[in-house]
PDB file of N, CA and C in Angstrom:
ATOM      1  N   MET A   1     -29.881  90.298 -89.901  1.00 60.00           N
ATOM      2  CA  MET A   1     -29.412  88.759 -90.566  1.00 60.00           C
ATOM      3  C   MET A   1     -29.704  89.480 -91.774  1.00 60.00           C
ATOM      4  N   ASN A   2     -29.061  89.647 -92.990  1.00 72.00           N
ATOM      5  CA  ASN A   2     -28.986  89.561 -94.184  1.00 72.00           C
ATOM      6  C   ASN A   2     -29.688  88.084 -94.604  1.00 72.00           C
ATOM      7  N   ASN A   3     -30.170  88.587 -96.167  1.00 74.00           N
ATOM      8  CA  ASN A   3     -31.169  88.026 -96.620  1.00 74.00           C
ATOM      9  C   ASN A   3     -30.643  87.141 -97.263  1.00 74.00           C
ATOM     10  N   HIS A   4     -29.357  86.399 -97.546  1.00 74.00           N
ATOM     11  CA  HIS A   4     -28.969  85.173 -97.876  1.00 74.00           C
ATOM     12  C   HIS A   4     -29.061  84.234 -96.658  1.00 74.00           C
ATOM     13  N   ALA A   5     -28.179  84.969 -95.705  1.00 78.00           N
ATOM     14  CA  ALA A   5     -28.227  83.920 -94.250  1.00 78.00           C
ATOM     15  C   ALA A   5     -29.697  83.511 -94.043  1.00 78.00           C
ATOM     16  N   LYS A   6     -30.814  84.211 -94.302  1.00 80.00           N
ATOM     17  CA  LYS A   6     -32.480  83.572 -94.043  1.00 80.00           C
ATOM     18  C   LYS A   6     -32.850  82.397 -95.456  1.00 80.00           C
ATOM     19  N   LYS A   7     -32.265  82.503 -96.281  1.00 82.00           N
ATOM     20  CA  LYS A   7     -32.175  81.905 -97.200  1.00 82.00           C
ATOM     21  C   LYS A   7     -31.455  80.092 -96.877  1.00 82.00           C
ATOM     22  N   MET A   8     -30.370  80.625 -96.016  1.00 84.00           N
ATOM     23  CA  MET A   8     -29.683  79.225 -95.763  1.00 84.00           C
ATOM     24  C   MET A   8     -30.039  78.691 -94.868  1.00 84.00           C
ATOM     25  N   ILE A   9     -30.935  78.903 -94.215  1.00 88.00           N
ATOM     26  CA  ILE A   9     -31.367  78.535 -92.838  1.00 88.00           C
ATOM     27  C   ILE A   9     -32.353  77.378 -92.935  1.00 88.00           C
ATOM     28  N   ALA A  10     -33.077  76.980 -94.354  1.00 88.00           N
ATOM     29  CA  ALA A  10     -33.882  76.202 -93.978  1.00 88.00           C
ATOM     30  C   ALA A  10     -33.241  75.061 -94.641  1.00 88.00           C
ATOM     31  N   PRO A  11     -32.441  74.790 -95.713  1.00 90.00           N
ATOM     32  CA  PRO A  11     -31.658  73.690 -96.302  1.00 90.00           C
ATOM     33  C   PRO A  11     -30.561  73.411 -95.123  1.00 90.00           C
ATOM     34  N   ILE A  12     -30.025  73.988 -94.181  1.00 92.00           N
ATOM     35  CA  ILE A  12     -29.050  73.293 -93.472  1.00 92.00           C
ATOM     36  C   ILE A  12     -29.512  72.595 -92.449  1.00 92.00           C
ATOM     37  N   VAL A  13     -31.181  73.166 -91.855  1.00 93.00           N
ATOM     38  CA  VAL A  13     -31.665  72.791 -90.710  1.00 93.00           C
ATOM     39  C   VAL A  13     -32.108  71.179 -90.893  1.00 93.00           C
ATOM     40  N   PHE A  14     -32.857  70.966 -92.560  1.00 94.00           N
ATOM     41  CA  PHE A  14     -33.257  70.160 -93.340  1.00 94.00           C
ATOM     42  C   PHE A  14     -32.187  69.076 -93.497  1.00 94.00           C
ATOM     43  N   MET A  15     -30.904  69.634 -93.750  1.00 94.00           N
ATOM     44  CA  MET A  15     -30.018  68.724 -94.330  1.00 94.00           C
ATOM     45  C   MET A  15     -29.417  67.974 -92.711  1.00 94.00           C
ATOM     46  N   SER A  16     -29.586  68.961 -91.796  1.00 94.00           N
ATOM     47  CA  SER A  16     -28.236  68.579 -90.772  1.00 94.00           C
ATOM     48  C   SER A  16     -29.339  67.348 -90.215  1.00 94.00           C
ATOM     49  N   LEU A  17     -30.981  67.672 -90.103  1.00 95.00           N
ATOM     50  CA  LEU A  17     -31.894  66.286 -89.654  1.00 95.00           C
ATOM     51  C   LEU A  17     -31.926  65.222 -90.034  1.00 95.00           C
ATOM     52  N   LEU A  18     -31.381  65.155 -91.585  1.00 94.00           N
ATOM     53  CA  LEU A  18     -31.414  64.277 -92.302  1.00 94.00           C
ATOM     54  C   LEU A  18     -29.811  63.334 -92.656  1.00 94.00           C
ATOM     55  N   VAL A  19     -29.081  64.484 -92.076  1.00 94.00           N
ATOM     56  CA  VAL A  19     -27.595  63.691 -91.871  1.00 94.00           C
ATOM     57  C   VAL A  19     -27.758  62.834 -90.520  1.00 94.00           C
ATOM     58  N   LEU A  20     -28.262  63.728 -89.779  1.00 95.00           N
ATOM     59  CA  LEU A  20     -28.835  62.735 -88.302  1.00 95.00           C
ATOM     60  C   LEU A  20     -29.411  61.223 -88.477  1.00 95.00           C
ATOM     61  N   TYR A  21     -30.472  61.490 -89.431  1.00 95.00           N
ATOM     62  CA  TYR A  21     -31.248  60.667 -89.329  1.00 95.00           C
ATOM     63  C   TYR A  21     -30.643  59.189 -89.977  1.00 95.00           C
ATOM     64  N   TYR A  22     -29.834  59.643 -91.248  1.00 93.00           N
ATOM     65  CA  TYR A  22     -28.973  58.433 -91.885  1.00 93.00           C
ATOM     66  C   TYR A  22     -27.520  57.950 -90.759  1.00 93.00           C
ATOM     67  N   LEU A  23     -27.365  59.170 -89.924  1.00 93.00           N
ATOM     68  CA  LEU A  23     -26.140  58.333 -88.936  1.00 93.00           C
ATOM     69  C   LEU A  23     -26.666  57.259 -88.134  1.00 93.00           C
ATOM     70  N   GLY A  24     -27.751  57.406 -87.535  1.00 93.00           N
ATOM     71  CA  GLY A  24     -28.502  56.775 -86.669  1.00 93.00           C
ATOM     72  C   GLY A  24     -28.881  55.512 -87.265  1.00 93.00           C
ATOM     73  N   PHE A  25     -29.409  55.311 -88.462  1.00 91.00           N
ATOM     74  CA  PHE A  25     -30.135  54.159 -89.038  1.00 91.00           C
ATOM     75  C   PHE A  25     -28.351  53.337 -89.435  1.00 91.00           C
ATOM     76  N   SER A  26     -27.673  53.897 -89.559  1.00 91.00           N
ATOM     77  CA  SER A  26     -26.463  53.012 -89.780  1.00 91.00           C
ATOM     78  C   SER A  26     -25.622  52.843 -88.631  1.00 91.00           C
ATOM     79  N   VAL A  27     -25.645  53.340 -87.470  1.00 90.00           N
ATOM     80  CA  VAL A  27     -25.372  52.653 -86.479  1.00 90.00           C
ATOM     81  C   VAL A  27     -26.406  51.741 -85.509  1.00 90.00           C
ATOM     82  N   PHE A  28     -27.346  51.984 -85.910  1.00 90.00           N
ATOM     83  CA  PHE A  28     -28.545  50.895 -85.688  1.00 90.00           C
ATOM     84  C   PHE A  28     -28.305  49.803 -86.312  1.00 90.00           C
ATOM     85  N   CYS A  29     -27.888  49.652 -87.665  1.00 87.00           N
ATOM     86  CA  CYS A  29     -27.829  48.613 -88.733  1.00 87.00           C
ATOM     87  C   CYS A  29     -26.612  47.867 -88.205  1.00 87.00           C
ATOM     88  N   LEU A  30     -25.467  48.488 -87.163  1.00 85.00           N
ATOM     89  CA  LEU A  30     -24.510  47.646 -86.612  1.00 85.00           C
ATOM     90  C   LEU A  30     -24.874  46.495 -85.452  1.00 85.00           C
ATOM     91  N   PHE A  31     -26.385  47.027 -84.702  1.00 88.00           N
ATOM     92  CA  PHE A  31     -26.519  45.962 -83.720  1.00 88.00           C
ATOM     93  C   PHE A  31     -27.769  45.122 -84.063  1.00 88.00           C
ATOM     94  N   ILE A  32     -27.693  44.956 -85.759  1.00 86.00           N
ATOM     95  CA  ILE A  32     -28.946  44.119 -86.024  1.00 86.00           C
ATOM     96  C   ILE A  32     -27.986  42.988 -86.104  1.00 86.00           C
ATOM     97  N   PRO A  33     -28.726  41.836 -85.676  1.00 89.00           N
ATOM     98  CA  PRO A  33     -28.278  40.041 -85.590  1.00 89.00           C
ATOM     99  C   PRO A  33     -28.173  39.797 -87.188  1.00 89.00           C
ATOM    100  N   ILE A  34     -27.703  39.891 -88.024  1.00 88.00           N
ATOM    101  CA  ILE A  34     -27.721  39.334 -89.362  1.00 88.00           C
ATOM    102  C   ILE A  34     -26.061  39.136 -89.989  1.00 88.00           C
ATOM    103  N   PRO A  35     -26.256  38.383 -91.050  1.00 90.00           N
ATOM    104  CA  PRO A  35     -24.621  38.250 -91.315  1.00 90.00           C
ATOM    105  C   PRO A  35     -23.817  39.323 -91.652  1.00 90.00           C
ATOM    106  N   PRO A  36     -22.827  39.835 -91.406  1.00 87.00           N
ATOM    107  CA  PRO A  36     -21.776  40.896 -91.753  1.00 87.00           C
ATOM    108  C   PRO A  36     -21.798  41.232 -93.153  1.00 87.00           C
ATOM    109  N   LEU A  37     -21.914  40.703 -94.437  1.00 89.00           N
ATOM    110  CA  LEU A  37     -22.038  41.411 -95.585  1.00 89.00           C
ATOM    111  C   LEU A  37     -23.195  42.364 -95.902  1.00 89.00           C
ATOM    112  N   PRO A  38     -24.975  41.958 -95.329  1.00 88.00           N
ATOM    113  CA  PRO A  38     -26.053  42.465 -95.449  1.00 88.00           C
ATOM    114  C   PRO A  38     -25.754  43.425 -94.410  1.00 88.00           C
ATOM    115  N   LYS A  39     -25.485  43.603 -93.102  1.00 88.00           N
ATOM    116  CA  LYS A  39     -25.207  44.778 -92.295  1.00 88.00           C
ATOM    117  C   LYS A  39     -24.304  45.747 -92.947  1.00 88.00           C
ATOM    118  N   LEU A  40     -22.548  44.838 -93.616  1.00 87.00           N
ATOM    119  CA  LEU A  40     -22.164  46.471 -94.341  1.00 87.00           C
ATOM    120  C   LEU A  40     -23.122  47.225 -95.054  1.00 87.00           C
ATOM    121  N   LEU A  41     -23.655  46.290 -95.916  1.00 87.00           N
ATOM    122  CA  LEU A  41     -24.329  47.197 -97.191  1.00 87.00           C
ATOM    123  C   LEU A  41     -25.174  48.172 -96.935  1.00 87.00           C
ATOM    124  N   PHE A  42     -26.342  47.471 -95.810  1.00 87.00           N
ATOM    125  CA  PHE A  42     -27.361  48.391 -94.682  1.00 87.00           C
ATOM    126  C   PHE A  42     -26.585  49.483 -94.096  1.00 87.00           C
ATOM    127  N   GLY A  43     -25.177  49.471 -93.706  1.00 88.00           N
ATOM    128  CA  GLY A  43     -25.165  50.559 -92.671  1.00 88.00           C
ATOM    129  C   GLY A  43     -23.935  51.436 -93.649  1.00 88.00           C
ATOM    130  N   LEU A  44     -23.454  50.797 -95.087  1.00 91.00           N
ATOM    131  CA  LEU A  44     -22.478  51.701 -95.581  1.00 91.00           C
ATOM    132  C   LEU A  44     -23.788  52.632 -96.842  1.00 91.00           C
ATOM    133  N   VAL A  45     -24.694  52.299 -97.170  1.00 92.00           N
ATOM    134  CA  VAL A  45     -26.002  52.530 -98.116  1.00 92.00           C
ATOM    135  C   VAL A  45     -26.142  54.349 -97.564  1.00 92.00           C
ATOM    136  N   PRO A  46     -26.907  54.240 -96.282  1.00 92.00           N
ATOM    137  CA  PRO A  46     -27.182  55.384 -95.532  1.00 92.00           C
ATOM    138  C   PRO A  46     -25.773  56.621 -95.455  1.00 92.00           C
ATOM    139  N   LEU A  47     -24.435  56.251 -95.146  1.00 92.00           N
ATOM    140  CA  LEU A  47     -23.591  57.078 -95.205  1.00 92.00           C
ATOM    141  C   LEU A  47     -23.446  57.578 -96.457  1.00 92.00           C
ATOM    142  N   LEU A  48     -23.233  57.203 -97.503  1.00 94.00           N
ATOM    143  CA  LEU A  48     -23.066  57.198 -98.821  1.00 94.00           C
ATOM    144  C   LEU A  48     -24.141  58.746 -98.956  1.00 94.00           C
ATOM    145  N   LEU A  49     -25.431  58.231 -98.612  1.00 93.00           N
ATOM    146  CA  LEU A  49     -26.625  59.035 -98.501  1.00 93.00           C
ATOM    147  C   LEU A  49     -26.108  60.368 -98.271  1.00 93.00           C
ATOM    148  N   ALA A  50     -25.541  59.765 -96.878  1.00 94.00           N
ATOM    149  CA  ALA A  50     -25.719  61.290 -95.997  1.00 94.00           C
ATOM    150  C   ALA A  50     -24.477  62.003 -96.296  1.00 94.00           C
ATOM    151  N   GLY A  51     -23.250  61.849 -97.749  1.00 95.00           N
ATOM    152  CA  GLY A  51     -22.550  62.116 -97.943  1.00 95.00           C
ATOM    153  C   GLY A  51     -22.591  62.942 -99.450  1.00 95.00           C
ATOM    154  N   VAL A  52     -23.841  62.742 -99.855  1.00 95.00           N
ATOM    155  CA  VAL A  52     -24.296  63.448-101.043  1.00 95.00           C
ATOM    156  C   VAL A  52     -24.958  64.470-100.495  1.00 95.00           C
ATOM    157  N   GLY A  53     -25.904  64.130 -99.363  1.00 94.00           N
ATOM    158  CA  GLY A  53     -26.664  65.143 -99.244  1.00 94.00           C
ATOM    159  C   GLY A  53     -25.661  66.472 -98.317  1.00 94.00           C
ATOM    160  N   ILE A  54     -24.558  66.391 -97.774  1.00 95.00           N
ATOM    161  CA  ILE A  54     -23.907  67.487 -97.723  1.00 95.00           C
ATOM    162  C   ILE A  54     -23.332  67.758 -98.629  1.00 95.00           C
ATOM    163  N   TYR A  55     -22.909  67.384 -99.787  1.00 96.00           N
ATOM    164  CA  TYR A  55     -22.287  67.512-100.901  1.00 96.00           C
ATOM    165  C   TYR A  55     -23.248  68.509-101.649  1.00 96.00           C
ATOM    166  N   VAL A  56     -24.398  68.451-101.178  1.00 93.00           N
ATOM    167  CA  VAL A  56     -25.512  69.137-102.122  1.00 93.00           C
ATOM    168  C   VAL A  56     -25.572  70.080-101.259  1.00 93.00           C
ATOM    169  N   LEU A  57     -25.845  69.940-100.239  1.00 93.00           N
ATOM    170  CA  LEU A  57     -25.872  71.103 -99.419  1.00 93.00           C
ATOM    171  C   LEU A  57     -25.006  71.979 -99.645  1.00 93.00           C
ATOM    172  N   ILE A  58     -24.073  71.783 -99.674  1.00 94.00           N
ATOM    173  CA  ILE A  58     -22.362  73.231-100.067  1.00 94.00           C
ATOM    174  C   ILE A  58     -23.029  73.877-101.797  1.00 94.00           C
ATOM    175  N   GLU A  59     -23.247  72.567-102.009  1.00 91.00           N
ATOM    176  CA  GLU A  59     -23.252  73.159-103.565  1.00 91.00           C
ATOM    177  C   GLU A  59     -24.716  74.200-103.496  1.00 91.00           C
ATOM    178  N   ARG A  60     -25.575  73.688-103.054  1.00 89.00           N
ATOM    179  CA  ARG A  60     -26.804  75.028-102.705  1.00 89.00           C
ATOM    180  C   ARG A  60     -26.187  76.386-101.512  1.00 89.00           C
ATOM    181  N   ILE A  61     -25.589  76.083-100.749  1.00 89.00           N
ATOM    182  CA  ILE A  61     -24.834  77.394-100.188  1.00 89.00           C
ATOM    183  C   ILE A  61     -24.567  78.187-101.370  1.00 89.00           C
ATOM    184  N   LYS A  62     -23.627  77.872-101.926  1.00 89.00           N
ATOM    185  CA  LYS A  62     -22.726  78.743-102.713  1.00 89.00           C
ATOM    186  C   LYS A  62     -23.760  78.689-103.929  1.00 89.00           C
ATOM    187  N   GLU A  63     -24.284  78.299-104.059  1.00 87.00           N
ATOM    188  CA  GLU A  63     -25.780  79.349-105.363  1.00 87.00           C
ATOM    189  C   GLU A  63     -26.329  80.390-104.562  1.00 87.00           C
ATOM    190  N   ILE A  64     -26.746  79.839-103.137  1.00 85.00           N
ATOM    191  CA  ILE A  64     -27.073  81.220-102.822  1.00 85.00           C
ATOM    192  C   ILE A  64     -26.595  82.582-102.491  1.00 85.00           C
ATOM    193  N   ARG A  65     -24.886  81.780-102.112  1.00 85.00           N
ATOM    194  CA  ARG A  65     -24.031  83.146-101.929  1.00 85.00           C
ATOM    195  C   ARG A  65     -23.909  84.204-103.105  1.00 85.00           C
ATOM    196  N   SER A  66     -23.756  83.121-104.146  1.00 83.00           N
ATOM    197  CA  SER A  66     -23.941  83.687-105.738  1.00 83.00           C
ATOM    198  C   SER A  66     -24.924  84.782-105.966  1.00 83.00           C
ATOM    199  N   GLY A  67     -25.830  84.666-105.763  1.00 76.00           N
ATOM    200  CA  GLY A  67     -27.330  85.117-105.728  1.00 76.00           C
ATOM    201  C   GLY A  67     -28.065  84.390-107.318  1.00 76.00           C
ATOM    202  N   GLU A  68     -27.403  82.639-107.170  1.00 66.00           N
ATOM    203  CA  GLU A  68     -28.472  82.497-108.307  1.00 66.00           C
ATOM    204  C   GLU A  68     -29.419  81.458-107.550  1.00 66.00           C
ATOM    205  N   GLU A  69     -30.243  81.914-106.661  1.00 57.00           N
ATOM    206  CA  GLU A  69     -30.870  80.701-106.024  1.00 57.00           C
ATOM    207  C   GLU A  69     -32.540  80.875-106.460  1.00 57.00           C
ATOM    208  N   ASP A  70     -32.467  81.947-107.792  1.00 60.00           N
ATOM    209  CA  ASP A  70     -33.515  82.059-108.564  1.00 60.00           C
ATOM    210  C   ASP A  70     -33.687  81.150-110.106  1.00 60.00           C
ATOM    211  N   ASP A  71     -32.819  80.043-110.188  1.00 59.00           N
ATOM    212  CA  ASP A  71     -32.675  79.879-111.448  1.00 59.00           C
ATOM    213  C   ASP A  71     -33.823  79.821-112.557  1.00 59.00           C
ATOM    214  N   LEU A  72     -34.803  79.069-112.047  1.00 57.00           N
ATOM    215  CA  LEU A  72     -36.551  79.024-112.565  1.00 57.00           C
ATOM    216  C   LEU A  72     -36.797  80.112-113.112  1.00 57.00           C
ATOM    217  N   SER A  73     -36.308  81.401-112.862  1.00 59.00           N
ATOM    218  CA  SER A  73     -37.532  82.443-113.059  1.00 59.00           C
ATOM    219  C   SER A  73     -36.678  82.435-114.704  1.00 59.00           C
ATOM    220  N   LYS A  74     -35.221  82.166-115.078  1.00 59.00           N
ATOM    221  CA  LYS A  74     -34.473  82.548-116.282  1.00 59.00           C
ATOM    222  C   LYS A  74     -35.645  81.567-117.562  1.00 59.00           C
ATOM    223  N   TYR A  75     -36.155  80.816-117.024  1.00 55.00           N
ATOM    224  CA  TYR A  75     -36.444  80.146-118.132  1.00 55.00           C
ATOM    225  C   TYR A  75     -38.136  80.285-118.256  1.00 55.00           C
TER     226      TYR A  75
END
C-alpha cells in the first residue's frame, strides 16, 4: 500500500461514519410525531451536512493525491 493510500484511510473512515450517522438521524426524524414542516427541516439539515461532508472528503482526497497534504508547512 503506497503512502497516499494510507493517508486516505482515516478521512474516508471518519466521513463514512459521519454520513451514516446523518442518514440515520434523517430517517429517524421521519418517524417523530411532529408537524410536517419541522420534520422536513430536521430531516433535511443532516442530509445537507452529509452532502457537504462528502464534498469536503472528495476535496481532501484530491489534495492527498496531488501531494498538497502538508499545506501548513509552507507558512
